[in-house]
Amino acid sequence: DQQVKQNSPSLSVQEGRISILNCDYTNSMFDYFLWYKKYPAEGPTFLISISSIKDKNEDGRFTVFLNKSAKHLSLHIVPSQPGDSAVYFCAARGYGGSQGNLIFGKGTKLSVKP
Amino acid sequence: DAGITQSPRHKVTETGTPVTLRCHQTENHRYMYWYRQDPGHGLRLIHYSYGVKDTDKGEVSDGYSVSRSKTEDFLLTLESATSSQTSVYFCAISESLGRGLGDEQFFGPGTRLTVL
């Protein structure tokens, strides 16, 4: 029973264009969402997060949008660069106790072509 | 970068042998986690710790045990390794379990374990 879903295993984008990575969740108790980026042979690194009280959070080229009614979030990367090529994980956190632990999606591999 | 190291970075072992992986942090963060990453599964939580000698199970804890005798060290033990435990193991740390800035988990570089 997958609570956090990244339905696109891979995405290929041209350099300079927008990359949009999507994530859906099923648990309405999730109230904090994070995106992590992972290069091969390295640990995931935190990219950006959003609280459920917001619908948008921006950090440089990275913007996360949250649609609570649809239980959907997306990560926009504009403009995309070859160095953005990595696996991106969406994660969600519930409220309190062990619910505070992160639930990760399976990841989307982004390839940015020069 | 958060000061997190994992040892060993690579290990090959045989079925039935005990294996211990170590995570060491220099950030004095209260929370520590062990995850495994497998193709098609993303990252799954094995065990976590919310303080010295305080640990709890995660989503995939069967076959694993943990110990935390010091703030900086979190050990993951496979009492009798099986081929299904072949995976990449990541340690992570965080300051709290809240939902604000500073609550993000920071990950170590990973340990690639192969059980033959």
PDB file of C-alpha atoms in Angstrom:
ATOM      1  CA  ASP A   1       0.000   0.000   0.000  1.00  0.00           C
ATOM      2  CA  GLN A   2       1.984   2.905  -1.334  1.00  0.00           C
ATOM      3  CA  GLN A   3       1.223   6.150   0.463  1.00  0.00           C
ATOM      4  CA  VAL A   4       3.563   8.288  -1.640  1.00  0.00           C
ATOM      5  CA  LYS A   5       3.592   7.672  -5.367  1.00  0.00           C
ATOM      6  CA  GLN A   6       5.894   8.911  -8.074  1.00  0.00           C
ATOM      7  CA  ASN A   7       4.305   7.404 -11.134  1.00  0.00           C
ATOM      8  CA  SER A   8       6.977   8.436 -13.623  1.00  0.00           C
ATOM      9  CA  PRO A   9      10.145   6.365 -13.187  1.00  0.00           C
ATOM     10  CA  SER A  10      12.032   8.609 -15.579  1.00  0.00           C
ATOM     11  CA  LEU A  11      11.879  11.986 -17.293  1.00  0.00           C
ATOM     12  CA  SER A  12      14.042  13.426 -20.048  1.00  0.00           C
ATOM     13  CA  VAL A  13      14.242  17.185 -20.620  1.00  0.00           C
ATOM     14  CA  GLN A  14      16.289  19.492 -22.812  1.00  0.00           C
ATOM     15  CA  GLU A  15      18.725  21.859 -21.130  1.00  0.00           C
ATOM     16  CA  GLY A  16      17.132  25.251 -20.479  1.00  0.00           C
ATOM     17  CA  ARG A  17      13.579  23.923 -20.469  1.00  0.00           C
ATOM     18  CA  ILE A  18      11.343  23.270 -17.482  1.00  0.00           C
ATOM     19  CA  SER A  19      11.415  19.944 -15.612  1.00  0.00           C
ATOM     20  CA  ILE A  20       8.236  18.984 -13.783  1.00  0.00           C
ATOM     21  CA  LEU A  21       8.355  16.065 -11.373  1.00  0.00           C
ATOM     22  CA  ASN A  22       5.116  14.854  -9.866  1.00  0.00           C
ATOM     23  CA  CYS A  23       4.161  13.162  -6.639  1.00  0.00           C
ATOM     24  CA  ASP A  24       0.815  11.950  -5.298  1.00  0.00           C
ATOM     25  CA  TYR A  25      -0.049  10.903  -1.770  1.00  0.00           C
ATOM     26  CA  THR A  26      -2.955   9.127  -0.173  1.00  0.00           C
ATOM     27  CA  ASN A  27      -2.718   9.937   3.538  1.00  0.00           C
ATOM     28  CA  SER A  28      -4.476  13.169   4.511  1.00  0.00           C
ATOM     29  CA  MET A  29      -2.486  13.199   7.774  1.00  0.00           C
ATOM     30  CA  PHE A  30       0.662  14.135   5.872  1.00  0.00           C
ATOM     31  CA  ASP A  31       1.332  17.791   6.487  1.00  0.00           C
ATOM     32  CA  TYR A  32       4.926  18.310   5.446  1.00  0.00           C
ATOM     33  CA  PHE A  33       6.533  17.378   2.173  1.00  0.00           C
ATOM     34  CA  LEU A  34      10.127  17.283   1.024  1.00  0.00           C
ATOM     35  CA  TRP A  35      12.083  16.678  -2.155  1.00  0.00           C
ATOM     36  CA  TYR A  36      15.450  14.997  -2.139  1.00  0.00           C
ATOM     37  CA  LYS A  37      17.949  14.681  -4.956  1.00  0.00           C
ATOM     38  CA  LYS A  38      20.276  11.716  -5.294  1.00  0.00           C
ATOM     39  CA  TYR A  39      23.332  11.235  -7.458  1.00  0.00           C
ATOM     40  CA  PRO A  40      24.729   7.722  -8.051  1.00  0.00           C
ATOM     41  CA  ALA A  41      26.880   6.378  -5.220  1.00  0.00           C
ATOM     42  CA  GLU A  42      25.911   9.265  -2.932  1.00  0.00           C
ATOM     43  CA  GLY A  43      23.333   9.758  -0.209  1.00  0.00           C
ATOM     44  CA  PRO A  44      20.169  11.754  -0.915  1.00  0.00           C
ATOM     45  CA  THR A  45      20.473  15.496  -0.344  1.00  0.00           C
ATOM     46  CA  PHE A  46      17.648  17.728   0.792  1.00  0.00           C
ATOM     47  CA  LEU A  47      16.390  20.053  -1.920  1.00  0.00           C
ATOM     48  CA  ILE A  48      13.235  21.872  -0.867  1.00  0.00           C
ATOM     49  CA  SER A  49      10.227  21.405   1.386  1.00  0.00           C
ATOM     50  CA  ILE A  50       6.704  22.707   1.839  1.00  0.00           C
ATOM     51  CA  SER A  51       4.276  22.776   4.711  1.00  0.00           C
ATOM     52  CA  SER A  52       0.638  21.937   4.104  1.00  0.00           C
ATOM     53  CA  ILE A  53      -0.344  25.460   5.125  1.00  0.00           C
ATOM     54  CA  LYS A  54       1.285  26.721   1.948  1.00  0.00           C
ATOM     55  CA  ASP A  55       0.653  25.995  -1.698  1.00  0.00           C
ATOM     56  CA  LYS A  56       3.992  27.117  -3.074  1.00  0.00           C
ATOM     57  CA  ASN A  57       7.592  27.367  -1.960  1.00  0.00           C
ATOM     58  CA  GLU A  58      10.395  28.691  -4.100  1.00  0.00           C
ATOM     59  CA  ASP A  59      14.169  28.447  -3.801  1.00  0.00           C
ATOM     60  CA  GLY A  60      16.121  29.717  -6.773  1.00  0.00           C
ATOM     61  CA  ARG A  61      15.442  27.501  -9.778  1.00  0.00           C
ATOM     62  CA  PHE A  62      13.351  25.099  -7.699  1.00  0.00           C
ATOM     63  CA  THR A  63       9.672  25.567  -6.884  1.00  0.00           C
ATOM     64  CA  VAL A  64       7.390  23.094  -5.152  1.00  0.00           C
ATOM     65  CA  PHE A  65       3.627  23.331  -5.575  1.00  0.00           C
ATOM     66  CA  LEU A  66       1.146  21.632  -3.282  1.00  0.00           C
ATOM     67  CA  ASN A  67      -2.482  20.906  -4.137  1.00  0.00           C
ATOM     68  CA  LYS A  68      -4.005  19.517  -0.951  1.00  0.00           C
ATOM     69  CA  SER A  69      -7.421  18.854  -2.391  1.00  0.00           C
ATOM     70  CA  ALA A  70      -5.856  16.681  -5.088  1.00  0.00           C
ATOM     71  CA  LYS A  71      -3.209  15.264  -2.717  1.00  0.00           C
ATOM     72  CA  HIS A  72      -0.630  16.186  -5.301  1.00  0.00           C
ATOM     73  CA  LEU A  73       2.659  18.001  -5.289  1.00  0.00           C
ATOM     74  CA  SER A  74       5.079  18.869  -8.017  1.00  0.00           C
ATOM     75  CA  LEU A  75       8.657  20.082  -8.284  1.00  0.00           C
ATOM     76  CA  HIS A  76       9.482  22.542 -11.044  1.00  0.00           C
ATOM     77  CA  ILE A  77      13.064  23.143 -12.105  1.00  0.00           C
ATOM     78  CA  VAL A  78      13.559  26.182 -14.329  1.00  0.00           C
ATOM     79  CA  PRO A  79      15.800  26.341 -16.252  1.00  0.00           C
ATOM     80  CA  SER A  80      16.972  22.753 -16.205  1.00  0.00           C
ATOM     81  CA  GLN A  81      20.711  22.137 -16.283  1.00  0.00           C
ATOM     82  CA  PRO A  82      22.714  18.978 -17.039  1.00  0.00           C
ATOM     83  CA  GLY A  83      23.882  18.944 -13.398  1.00  0.00           C
ATOM     84  CA  ASP A  84      20.254  18.448 -12.375  1.00  0.00           C
ATOM     85  CA  SER A  85      20.378  14.938 -13.801  1.00  0.00           C
ATOM     86  CA  ALA A  86      19.728  12.731 -10.781  1.00  0.00           C
ATOM     87  CA  VAL A  87      17.031  10.682  -9.080  1.00  0.00           C
ATOM     88  CA  TYR A  88      14.472  12.824  -7.270  1.00  0.00           C
ATOM     89  CA  PHE A  89      12.567  11.459  -4.300  1.00  0.00           C
ATOM     90  CA  CYS A  90       9.379  12.913  -2.932  1.00  0.00           C
ATOM     91  CA  ALA A  91       8.824  12.359   0.804  1.00  0.00           C
ATOM     92  CA  ALA A  92       5.950  13.050   3.160  1.00  0.00           C
ATOM     93  CA  ARG A  93       5.724  13.350   6.928  1.00  0.00           C
ATOM     94  CA  GLY A  94       2.760  12.807   9.178  1.00  0.00           C
ATOM     95  CA  TYR A  95       2.051  14.382  12.523  1.00  0.00           C
ATOM     96  CA  GLY A  96       3.394  13.228  15.869  1.00  0.00           C
ATOM     97  CA  GLY A  97       5.238  10.125  17.164  1.00  0.00           C
ATOM     98  CA  SER A  98       6.275   7.636  14.529  1.00  0.00           C
ATOM     99  CA  GLN A  99       4.001   9.490  12.162  1.00  0.00           C
ATOM    100  CA  GLY A 100       6.799  12.037  12.083  1.00  0.00           C
ATOM    101  CA  ASN A 101       8.958   9.699  10.079  1.00  0.00           C
ATOM    102  CA  LEU A 102       9.340  10.213   6.367  1.00  0.00           C
ATOM    103  CA  ILE A 103       7.582   8.094   3.767  1.00  0.00           C
ATOM    104  CA  PHE A 104       9.398   8.157   0.435  1.00  0.00           C
ATOM    105  CA  GLY A 105       8.219   7.645  -3.096  1.00  0.00           C
ATOM    106  CA  LYS A 106      10.126   5.331  -5.412  1.00  0.00           C
ATOM    107  CA  GLY A 107      11.876   8.177  -7.195  1.00  0.00           C
ATOM    108  CA  THR A 108      11.980   9.705 -10.657  1.00  0.00           C
ATOM    109  CA  LYS A 109      15.196   9.686 -12.673  1.00  0.00           C
ATOM    110  CA  LEU A 110      15.640  13.023 -14.404  1.00  0.00           C
ATOM    111  CA  SER A 111      17.951  13.294 -17.407  1.00  0.00           C
ATOM    112  CA  VAL A 112      18.731  16.773 -18.696  1.00  0.00           C
ATOM    113  CA  LYS A 113      20.169  16.666 -22.207  1.00  0.00           C
ATOM    114  CA  PRO A 114      22.645  19.362 -23.313  1.00  0.00           C
TER     115      PRO A 114
ATOM    116  CA  ASP B   1      27.421  19.133   4.453  1.00  0.00           C
ATOM    117  CA  ALA B   2      26.247  17.424   7.635  1.00  0.00           C
ATOM    118  CA  GLY B   3      28.995  15.387   9.304  1.00  0.00           C
ATOM    119  CA  ILE B   4      27.771  11.858   8.753  1.00  0.00           C
ATOM    120  CA  THR B   5      30.004   8.919   7.991  1.00  0.00           C
ATOM    121  CA  GLN B   6      29.121   5.308   7.400  1.00  0.00           C
ATOM    122  CA  SER B   7      31.378   2.297   7.677  1.00  0.00           C
ATOM    123  CA  PRO B   8      32.105   0.140   5.896  1.00  0.00           C
ATOM    124  CA  ARG B   9      31.200   1.700   2.550  1.00  0.00           C
ATOM    125  CA  HIS B  10      31.140  -1.672   0.821  1.00  0.00           C
ATOM    126  CA  LYS B  11      30.794  -5.162   2.218  1.00  0.00           C
ATOM    127  CA  VAL B  12      30.369  -8.627   0.761  1.00  0.00           C
ATOM    128  CA  THR B  13      29.353 -11.366   3.135  1.00  0.00           C
ATOM    129  CA  GLU B  14      27.857 -14.827   3.112  1.00  0.00           C
ATOM    130  CA  THR B  15      24.381 -15.935   4.070  1.00  0.00           C
ATOM    131  CA  GLY B  16      24.064 -16.652   7.769  1.00  0.00           C
ATOM    132  CA  THR B  17      26.881 -14.433   8.958  1.00  0.00           C
ATOM    133  CA  PRO B  18      26.322 -11.480  11.304  1.00  0.00           C
ATOM    134  CA  VAL B  19      26.956  -8.003   9.931  1.00  0.00           C
ATOM    135  CA  THR B  20      27.139  -4.659  11.701  1.00  0.00           C
ATOM    136  CA  LEU B  21      27.001  -1.322   9.926  1.00  0.00           C
ATOM    137  CA  ARG B  22      28.033   1.838  11.689  1.00  0.00           C
ATOM    138  CA  CYS B  23      26.781   5.383  11.372  1.00  0.00           C
ATOM    139  CA  HIS B  24      28.702   8.199  13.027  1.00  0.00           C
ATOM    140  CA  GLN B  25      27.621  11.851  13.231  1.00  0.00           C
ATOM    141  CA  THR B  26      29.383  14.956  14.443  1.00  0.00           C
ATOM    142  CA  GLU B  27      26.282  17.212  14.440  1.00  0.00           C
ATOM    143  CA  ASN B  28      24.929  16.212  17.866  1.00  0.00           C
ATOM    144  CA  HIS B  29      21.500  15.631  16.306  1.00  0.00           C
ATOM    145  CA  ARG B  30      19.004  13.776  18.465  1.00  0.00           C
ATOM    146  CA  TYR B  31      17.361  11.647  15.772  1.00  0.00           C
ATOM    147  CA  MET B  32      19.082   8.984  13.699  1.00  0.00           C
ATOM    148  CA  TYR B  33      17.644   6.641  11.103  1.00  0.00           C
ATOM    149  CA  TRP B  34      18.549   3.597   9.045  1.00  0.00           C
ATOM    150  CA  TYR B  35      17.054   3.171   5.582  1.00  0.00           C
ATOM    151  CA  ARG B  36      17.523   0.670   2.818  1.00  0.00           C
ATOM    152  CA  GLN B  37      17.243   1.520  -0.857  1.00  0.00           C
ATOM    153  CA  ASP B  38      16.258  -1.097  -3.381  1.00  0.00           C
ATOM    154  CA  PRO B  39      15.317  -0.800  -7.057  1.00  0.00           C
ATOM    155  CA  GLY B  40      11.585  -0.217  -7.380  1.00  0.00           C
ATOM    156  CA  HIS B  41      11.140   0.563  -3.691  1.00  0.00           C
ATOM    157  CA  GLY B  42      12.748   3.914  -3.036  1.00  0.00           C
ATOM    158  CA  LEU B  43      13.918   4.455   0.519  1.00  0.00           C
ATOM    159  CA  ARG B  44      12.359   2.407   3.305  1.00  0.00           C
ATOM    160  CA  LEU B  45      12.843   3.009   7.010  1.00  0.00           C
ATOM    161  CA  ILE B  46      14.320   0.097   8.975  1.00  0.00           C
ATOM    162  CA  HIS B  47      14.756   1.518  12.488  1.00  0.00           C
ATOM    163  CA  TYR B  48      15.152   4.918  14.022  1.00  0.00           C
ATOM    164  CA  SER B  49      16.409   6.390  17.274  1.00  0.00           C
ATOM    165  CA  TYR B  50      15.073   9.372  19.188  1.00  0.00           C
ATOM    166  CA  GLY B  51      17.825   9.431  21.782  1.00  0.00           C
ATOM    167  CA  VAL B  52      20.524   7.378  23.434  1.00  0.00           C
ATOM    168  CA  LYS B  53      19.163   3.872  24.041  1.00  0.00           C
ATOM    169  CA  ASP B  54      15.779   4.936  22.604  1.00  0.00           C
ATOM    170  CA  THR B  55      14.947   3.159  19.370  1.00  0.00           C
ATOM    171  CA  ASP B  56      11.874   2.062  17.474  1.00  0.00           C
ATOM    172  CA  LYS B  57      10.954  -0.014  14.463  1.00  0.00           C
ATOM    173  CA  GLY B  58      10.332   1.295  11.001  1.00  0.00           C
ATOM    174  CA  GLU B  59       8.553  -0.147   8.004  1.00  0.00           C
ATOM    175  CA  VAL B  60      10.971  -3.025   7.274  1.00  0.00           C
ATOM    176  CA  SER B  61      12.540  -3.947  10.630  1.00  0.00           C
ATOM    177  CA  ASP B  62      12.361  -7.766  10.444  1.00  0.00           C
ATOM    178  CA  GLY B  63      15.844  -9.301  10.497  1.00  0.00           C
ATOM    179  CA  TYR B  64      17.491  -6.126  11.779  1.00  0.00           C
ATOM    180  CA  SER B  65      18.395  -4.777  15.194  1.00  0.00           C
ATOM    181  CA  VAL B  66      19.904  -1.458  16.221  1.00  0.00           C
ATOM    182  CA  SER B  67      21.730   0.058  19.123  1.00  0.00           C
ATOM    183  CA  ARG B  68      22.605   3.566  20.184  1.00  0.00           C
ATOM    184  CA  SER B  69      24.875   3.817  23.201  1.00  0.00           C
ATOM    185  CA  LYS B  70      26.174   7.293  22.339  1.00  0.00           C
ATOM    186  CA  THR B  71      24.575  10.295  20.672  1.00  0.00           C
ATOM    187  CA  GLU B  72      27.005  10.131  17.790  1.00  0.00           C
ATOM    188  CA  ASP B  73      26.810   6.428  16.910  1.00  0.00           C
ATOM    189  CA  PHE B  74      23.945   4.320  15.579  1.00  0.00           C
ATOM    190  CA  LEU B  75      24.633   0.690  14.748  1.00  0.00           C
ATOM    191  CA  LEU B  76      22.589  -1.546  12.462  1.00  0.00           C
ATOM    192  CA  THR B  77      23.025  -5.303  12.919  1.00  0.00           C
ATOM    193  CA  LEU B  78      21.930  -8.118  10.697  1.00  0.00           C
ATOM    194  CA  GLU B  79      22.067 -11.071  13.078  1.00  0.00           C
ATOM    195  CA  SER B  80      22.098 -13.649  10.279  1.00  0.00           C
ATOM    196  CA  ALA B  81      22.356 -12.066   6.861  1.00  0.00           C
ATOM    197  CA  THR B  82      20.136 -13.289   4.020  1.00  0.00           C
ATOM    198  CA  SER B  83      20.316 -12.609   0.296  1.00  0.00           C
ATOM    199  CA  SER B  84      17.145 -10.497   0.565  1.00  0.00           C
ATOM    200  CA  GLN B  85      19.147  -8.055   2.689  1.00  0.00           C
ATOM    201  CA  THR B  86      21.434  -7.250  -0.218  1.00  0.00           C
ATOM    202  CA  SER B  87      20.853  -3.520  -0.554  1.00  0.00           C
ATOM    203  CA  VAL B  88      22.264  -0.058  -0.147  1.00  0.00           C
ATOM    204  CA  TYR B  89      21.900   1.149   3.421  1.00  0.00           C
ATOM    205  CA  PHE B  90      21.674   4.831   4.315  1.00  0.00           C
ATOM    206  CA  CYS B  91      21.941   6.454   7.682  1.00  0.00           C
ATOM    207  CA  ALA B  92      20.237   9.796   8.260  1.00  0.00           C
ATOM    208  CA  ILE B  93      20.075  12.343  11.065  1.00  0.00           C
ATOM    209  CA  SER B  94      17.736  15.162  12.013  1.00  0.00           C
ATOM    210  CA  GLU B  95      17.422  17.706  14.786  1.00  0.00           C
ATOM    211  CA  SER B  96      13.750  17.040  15.439  1.00  0.00           C
ATOM    212  CA  LEU B  97      10.599  15.408  14.145  1.00  0.00           C
ATOM    213  CA  GLY B  98       8.818  18.671  13.660  1.00  0.00           C
ATOM    214  CA  ARG B  99       7.731  20.275  10.454  1.00  0.00           C
ATOM    215  CA  GLY B 100       9.759  23.428  10.221  1.00  0.00           C
ATOM    216  CA  LEU B 101      13.117  24.461   8.931  1.00  0.00           C
ATOM    217  CA  GLY B 102      15.875  22.397  10.450  1.00  0.00           C
ATOM    218  CA  ASP B 103      13.775  19.283  10.590  1.00  0.00           C
ATOM    219  CA  GLU B 104      15.058  17.885   7.344  1.00  0.00           C
ATOM    220  CA  GLN B 105      16.889  14.601   7.414  1.00  0.00           C
ATOM    221  CA  PHE B 106      20.490  14.610   6.256  1.00  0.00           C
ATOM    222  CA  PHE B 107      21.854  11.431   4.767  1.00  0.00           C
ATOM    223  CA  GLY B 108      25.185   9.679   4.916  1.00  0.00           C
ATOM    224  CA  PRO B 109      26.993   8.369   1.824  1.00  0.00           C
ATOM    225  CA  GLY B 110      25.587   4.847   2.092  1.00  0.00           C
ATOM    226  CA  THR B 111      26.888   1.300   2.543  1.00  0.00           C
ATOM    227  CA  ARG B 112      26.536  -1.194  -0.287  1.00  0.00           C
ATOM    228  CA  LEU B 113      25.987  -4.643   1.222  1.00  0.00           C
ATOM    229  CA  THR B 114      26.022  -7.824  -0.826  1.00  0.00           C
ATOM    230  CA  VAL B 115      24.952 -11.091   0.784  1.00  0.00           C
ATOM    231  CA  LEU B 116      25.991 -14.138  -1.242  1.00  0.00           C
TER     232      LEU B 116
END
